[in-house]
């Protein structure tokens, strides 16, 4: 038996897939990186023991392992490496809601929406809501510490992870944390594995904190004559209150979504803010403040509604931005974040970069927490255009770092942003990161090339 | 020059203290462990550079360093080691509130209350509130991932730490995170250092997330004929809603506080719950639910008030429990936590242990998150009583572990609970913890004997 045959024999029938057509489907995540490698095999684990078996085998044979959730990542974090095992957790789909501890114990293969729906059956809410809720896996959400639209008020994935089971590089499975809001026994290892992008271990179960269902939200839509004016309104609003959602779309994004959905968005607006308040008993006051601040910052039109369906329609428009823009060409998806006061400089800086590099950039932002998604659209058959797109991609990250920000607010470093990480973190933090990586994965078999060189 | 003289020469005048009277005051934290060692010197750092100087010197001379905040810790985490430097951050007291990013940048020496007051001047709130708010330092709060009364709704210290400056064992100072709600560039190192109890580095600055000021709270007080009935009410209430505070006091605690404060608490009650709701517009509904659940669980008396002053008086009574009980004898302070459904078994189990070990145990609890503080009172001049007290201390931790809980919810492992950590975490998690410790502090100079052997 070859080594891969011995692995197949040790796993449930059908777990190891080697068909070239299948392998092709598991080579890349949603960043569609053309440089992704070709794996030796795909393994679809059904349980923690399968994951342990794969990692013990990989350690013994020095084979790299690329953990993969739903493959919806946008930074190449799940891109295959030549000769690797792509280890998919998509078939691990158990979930148990415990109302008494207000927690969900979930396997990594469920989508975020599936977790939300299971919690909602008990009147509970799992808040983190990446725009990809319907397609991204909860395991991938934890591995990237995913954010979303509600983070501005409700925090990110890591704020909801109370515990996990994780398989280490040598195949050891450990349980960290548990259904306890407070537990300081030992190091905060649970939090270390959140956002570790598969380079420290493979998460096989999560214990998630749930909270009572969200109150119905009121929605404000405000249009502006410039991205700068809209960004100023964001700074003004967030200094006064904490909205439940504060999203930004620029002119190009509004028009791409309108082409896609035909919902009557104002195509002439240079920028739109979509703002929600869910403060029970105080939403009317918050809405009044939001409207006043938008008008002070020069909004050309403002509109408020208490109708949840109307609010949901605008939120759906915002979430439709990526699929809408995908129709325009190949994409480089940015995910830079800055401290809120730097948001006006960031959005106008992106406009300048688009001009200077002569590329189309559609921009949306989780503006309330300073996390912007400039999306660079280009024609991949045009070498010069591709080159200009990559130049813009780099310059946007450099601008974010210059403004005291981050190269990635929620998508992760993956492979696409790896080369810019040292510029943000500095040599000492990179050295610290390598020390932890080397301590936990001494042979470097876990997702090599992601996050770190 | 001796090595310690060379250190003194490299630091600001007066930073290095060697007077035996001064050293005596820095030998122990508030756990008053009689086995604490005697340090070589106390260094009161004034800035990050001082901390770097101490750690470079300590690395060069292989001298252990015990980081110390306000010395209010309850697990011996800041107990001196013979021949060590006790490195106090009490003189590092700068603070800056940034309203635009809703963050506080603070040095470690401020008390929690000082941070709260500085935030309140801008209409902002720093929620974490260990009972020691007035005396514990914010640096110590971060190093232990301190909890408190509001965690049941608002989370723990780590949920509010967005960034930090930390000095590593070799004297390197690194900046992690920053004033960004979302930042997934690299590993979650900020979260790893929170709760690391000085064994991975010395925190010299924190960037803390602030939120809008809390709405006025309504308060419910409910009395019960048994601890079990009160614990059942906790389980019932937390399954229905998320209170802003849910505290428990047993008969002995009520009486100790009444002796101390003379505020008219009912000395006959076997248990008291103190519950707050701060849900704007919904507090009246929540209070009605809380009252109904308490009555269903057999409360002998219930009382509700919207008067914040009255609510604050009861909260002050709860916070006075430790000082009140201190008058009764020497104390062993427990801090065990269990998943909420196990709370009735935990509190009745503690009563059984008190009977079987023939010791007085006064119990309070942050009941809403399952975190109990059984306080064992004993006469240290009575060898048999001291022995029985230590037996009860161990048995309470063993009970918590058996119930799927933790040996420490918020105080930290320190030196007093170190020997029980492996029973909770298991060998594999202990090995993982040692790998990280060894990677970051290869010579073991940082707080040796705390958390780990």
Coordinates of N, CA, C and O in Angstrom, one line a residue, chain B residues 107-181:
Chain B
X107 N -2.2 53.0 31.2 CA -1.1 52.3 31.8 C -1.6 51.4 32.9 O -2.7 51.6 33.5
X108 N -0.9 50.4 33.3 CA -1.4 49.3 34.2 C -1.7 49.7 35.6 O -2.4 49.1 36.3
X109 N -1.1 50.9 36.1 CA -1.2 51.2 37.5 C -2.4 51.8 38.0 O -2.7 51.9 39.2
X110 N -3.3 52.2 37.1 CA -4.6 52.8 37.5 C -5.5 51.8 38.1 O -5.4 50.6 37.7
X111 N -6.4 52.2 39.0 CA -7.4 51.2 39.5 C -8.5 51.1 38.4 O -8.6 52.0 37.6
X112 N -9.2 50.0 38.5 CA -10.4 49.9 37.6 C -11.3 51.0 37.8 O -11.8 51.6 36.8
X113 N -11.6 51.5 39.0 CA -12.5 52.6 39.2 C -12.0 53.9 38.6 O -12.8 54.6 38.0
X114 N -10.7 54.1 38.6 CA -10.1 55.3 38.0 C -10.4 55.3 36.5 O -10.7 56.3 35.8
X115 N -10.3 54.1 35.9 CA -10.6 53.9 34.4 C -12.1 54.2 34.2 O -12.4 55.0 33.3
X116 N -12.9 53.6 35.0 CA -14.4 53.9 34.9 C -14.7 55.4 35.0 O -15.5 55.9 34.2
X117 N -14.1 56.0 36.0 CA -14.4 57.5 36.2 C -14.0 58.3 35.0 O -14.7 59.2 34.5
X118 N -12.8 58.0 34.5 CA -12.3 58.8 33.3 C -13.2 58.6 32.1 O -13.4 59.5 31.4
X119 N -13.6 57.3 31.9 CA -14.6 57.1 30.8 C -15.9 57.8 31.0 O -16.4 58.4 30.0
X120 N -16.4 57.8 32.2 CA -17.7 58.4 32.5 C -17.7 59.9 32.3 O -18.7 60.4 31.9
X121 N -16.5 60.5 32.4 CA -16.5 62.0 32.1 C -16.8 62.2 30.6 O -17.2 63.3 30.3
X122 N -16.7 61.2 29.8 CA -17.1 61.4 28.4 C -18.4 60.6 28.0 O -18.6 60.3 26.9
X123 N -19.2 60.3 29.1 CA -20.4 59.5 28.8 C -20.2 58.1 28.4 O -21.1 57.5 27.8
X124 N -19.0 57.6 28.7 CA -18.7 56.2 28.3 C -18.5 55.3 29.5 O -18.4 55.8 30.6
X125 N -18.5 54.0 29.2 CA -18.5 53.0 30.3 C -17.5 51.9 30.0 O -17.4 51.4 28.9
X126 N -16.7 51.6 31.0 CA -15.8 50.4 31.0 C -16.5 49.4 31.9 O -16.4 49.5 33.1
X127 N -17.2 48.4 31.4 CA -18.0 47.5 32.2 C -17.3 46.6 33.2 O -17.8 46.5 34.3
X128 N -16.2 45.9 32.9 CA -15.8 44.9 33.9 C -15.6 45.4 35.3 O -15.0 46.5 35.5
X129 N -16.1 44.7 36.2 CA -16.2 45.3 37.6 C -16.0 44.2 38.7 O -16.9 43.9 39.4
X130 N -14.7 43.7 38.8 CA -14.4 42.8 39.9 C -14.9 43.5 41.2 O -14.9 44.8 41.3
X131 N -15.2 42.8 42.2 CA -15.7 43.3 43.5 C -14.6 44.3 44.0 O -14.9 45.2 44.8
X132 N -13.4 44.1 43.6 CA -12.2 44.9 44.0 C -12.0 46.1 43.2 O -10.9 46.7 43.2
X133 N -13.0 46.6 42.5 CA -12.8 47.8 41.6 C -12.0 48.9 42.1 O -11.2 49.5 41.4
X134 N -12.2 49.2 43.4 CA -11.6 50.4 44.0 C -10.1 50.2 44.3 O -9.4 51.2 44.5
X135 N -9.7 48.9 44.4 CA -8.3 48.7 44.8 C -7.5 47.9 43.8 O -6.3 47.9 43.9
X136 N -8.2 47.2 42.9 CA -7.4 46.4 42.0 C -7.0 47.2 40.8 O -7.7 48.1 40.3
X137 N -5.8 46.9 40.2 CA -5.2 47.7 39.1 C -5.8 47.2 37.8 O -6.0 46.0 37.6
X138 N -5.8 48.0 36.8 CA -6.3 47.6 35.5 C -5.3 46.7 34.8 O -5.7 45.7 34.1
X139 N -4.0 46.8 35.1 CA -3.1 45.9 34.6 C -3.3 44.5 35.2 O -3.2 43.5 34.5
X140 N -3.5 44.4 36.5 CA -3.8 43.2 37.2 C -5.1 42.6 36.6 O -5.2 41.4 36.4
X141 N -6.1 43.4 36.4 CA -7.4 42.9 35.8 C -7.1 42.2 34.5 O -7.7 41.2 34.2
X142 N -6.3 42.8 33.7 CA -6.0 42.2 32.4 C -5.1 41.0 32.5 O -5.4 40.0 31.8
X143 N -4.2 41.0 33.4 CA -3.3 39.8 33.6 C -4.1 38.6 34.2 O -3.7 37.5 33.9
X144 N -5.2 38.9 34.9 CA -6.0 37.8 35.4 C -7.3 37.5 34.6 O -8.0 36.6 34.9
X145 N -7.5 38.4 33.6 CA -8.8 38.4 32.9 C -9.9 38.4 33.9 O -10.8 37.6 33.9
X146 N -9.9 39.5 34.7 CA -10.8 39.6 35.8 C -12.3 39.7 35.3 O -12.5 40.2 34.3
X147 N -13.1 39.2 36.2 CA -14.6 39.3 35.9 C -15.3 40.3 36.7 O -14.9 41.5 36.7
X148 N -16.3 39.9 37.4 CA -17.0 40.8 38.3 C -18.5 40.6 38.2 O -19.0 39.5 37.9
X149 N -19.3 41.6 38.6 CA -20.7 41.5 38.8 C -21.5 41.6 37.5 O -22.5 41.0 37.3
X150 N -21.0 42.4 36.5 CA -21.7 42.7 35.3 C -21.4 41.7 34.2 O -22.0 41.8 33.1
X151 N -20.5 40.7 34.4 CA -20.1 39.8 33.4 C -21.2 39.0 32.8 O -21.2 38.6 31.6
X152 N -22.2 38.8 33.6 CA -23.3 37.9 33.2 C -24.0 38.5 31.9 O -24.4 37.8 31.1
X153 N -24.0 39.8 31.8 CA -24.5 40.4 30.6 C -23.4 41.0 29.7 O -23.4 41.0 28.5
X154 N -22.3 41.6 30.4 CA -21.4 42.4 29.6 C -20.0 41.8 29.4 O -19.2 42.4 28.8
X155 N -19.8 40.5 29.9 CA -18.5 39.9 29.6 C -17.4 40.3 30.5 O -17.6 41.1 31.5
X156 N -16.2 39.7 30.3 CA -15.1 39.8 31.2 C -14.1 40.8 30.6 O -14.2 41.3 29.5
X157 N -13.0 41.0 31.4 CA -12.0 42.0 31.0 C -11.5 41.7 29.5 O -11.4 42.7 28.7
X158 N -11.2 40.5 29.2 CA -10.7 40.2 27.9 C -11.6 40.6 26.8 O -11.1 40.9 25.7
X159 N -12.9 40.7 27.0 CA -13.8 41.1 26.0 C -13.6 42.6 25.7 O -14.2 43.1 24.7
X160 N -12.9 43.3 26.5 CA -12.7 44.8 26.3 C -11.3 45.2 26.0 O -11.0 46.3 25.8
X161 N -10.4 44.2 25.9 CA -9.0 44.5 25.6 C -8.8 44.4 24.1 O -8.8 43.3 23.6
X162 N -8.6 45.5 23.5 CA -8.4 45.5 22.0 C -6.9 45.5 21.6 O -6.6 45.2 20.5
X163 N -6.1 45.9 22.5 CA -4.7 46.0 22.2 C -3.8 46.2 23.5 O -4.4 46.5 24.5
X164 N -2.5 46.1 23.3 CA -1.7 46.3 24.5 C -0.2 46.5 24.0 O 0.1 46.1 22.9
X165 N 0.5 47.0 25.0 CA 2.0 46.9 24.8 C 2.4 46.0 25.9 O 2.0 46.1 27.1
X166 N 3.3 45.0 25.6 CA 3.7 44.0 26.5 C 5.2 43.8 26.4 O 5.7 43.8 25.2
X167 N 5.9 43.7 27.5 CA 7.3 43.4 27.5 C 7.6 41.9 27.7 O 7.1 41.3 28.6
X168 N 8.3 41.3 26.7 CA 8.6 39.9 26.8 C 9.8 39.6 27.7 O 10.5 40.5 28.2
X169 N 10.0 38.3 27.9 CA 11.0 37.9 28.9 C 12.4 38.5 28.6 O 13.1 38.8 29.5
X170 N 12.7 38.6 27.3 CA 14.0 39.1 27.0 C 14.1 40.7 26.9 O 15.1 41.2 26.6
X171 N 13.0 41.3 27.3 CA 13.0 42.8 27.4 C 12.5 43.5 26.1 O 12.3 44.7 26.1
X172 N 12.2 42.7 25.1 CA 11.6 43.2 23.9 C 10.2 43.8 24.2 O 9.4 43.0 24.8
X173 N 9.9 45.0 23.8 CA 8.5 45.5 24.0 C 7.8 45.4 22.6 O 8.3 45.8 21.6
X174 N 6.6 44.8 22.7 CA 5.8 44.7 21.4 C 4.4 45.3 21.6 O 3.9 45.3 22.7
X175 N 3.9 45.9 20.5 CA 2.6 46.4 20.5 C 1.7 45.4 19.8 O 2.0 45.0 18.6
X176 N 0.6 45.1 20.4 CA -0.4 44.1 19.8 C -1.7 44.8 19.7 O -2.2 45.5 20.6
X177 N -2.4 44.5 18.6 CA -3.8 45.1 18.4 C -3.8 46.6 18.4 O -2.8 47.2 18.1
X178 N -4.9 47.2 18.7 CA -5.0 48.6 18.7 C -6.5 49.0 18.7 O -7.4 48.2 19.0
X179 N -6.8 50.3 18.4 CA -8.1 50.8 18.6 C -9.0 50.4 17.4 O -9.6 51.3 16.8
X180 N -9.1 49.1 17.2 CA -9.9 48.6 16.1 C -10.7 47.4 16.6 O -10.2 46.5 17.1
X181 N -12.1 47.5 16.4 CA -12.9 46.4 16.8 C -12.6 45.1 16.1 O -12.9 44.1 16.5

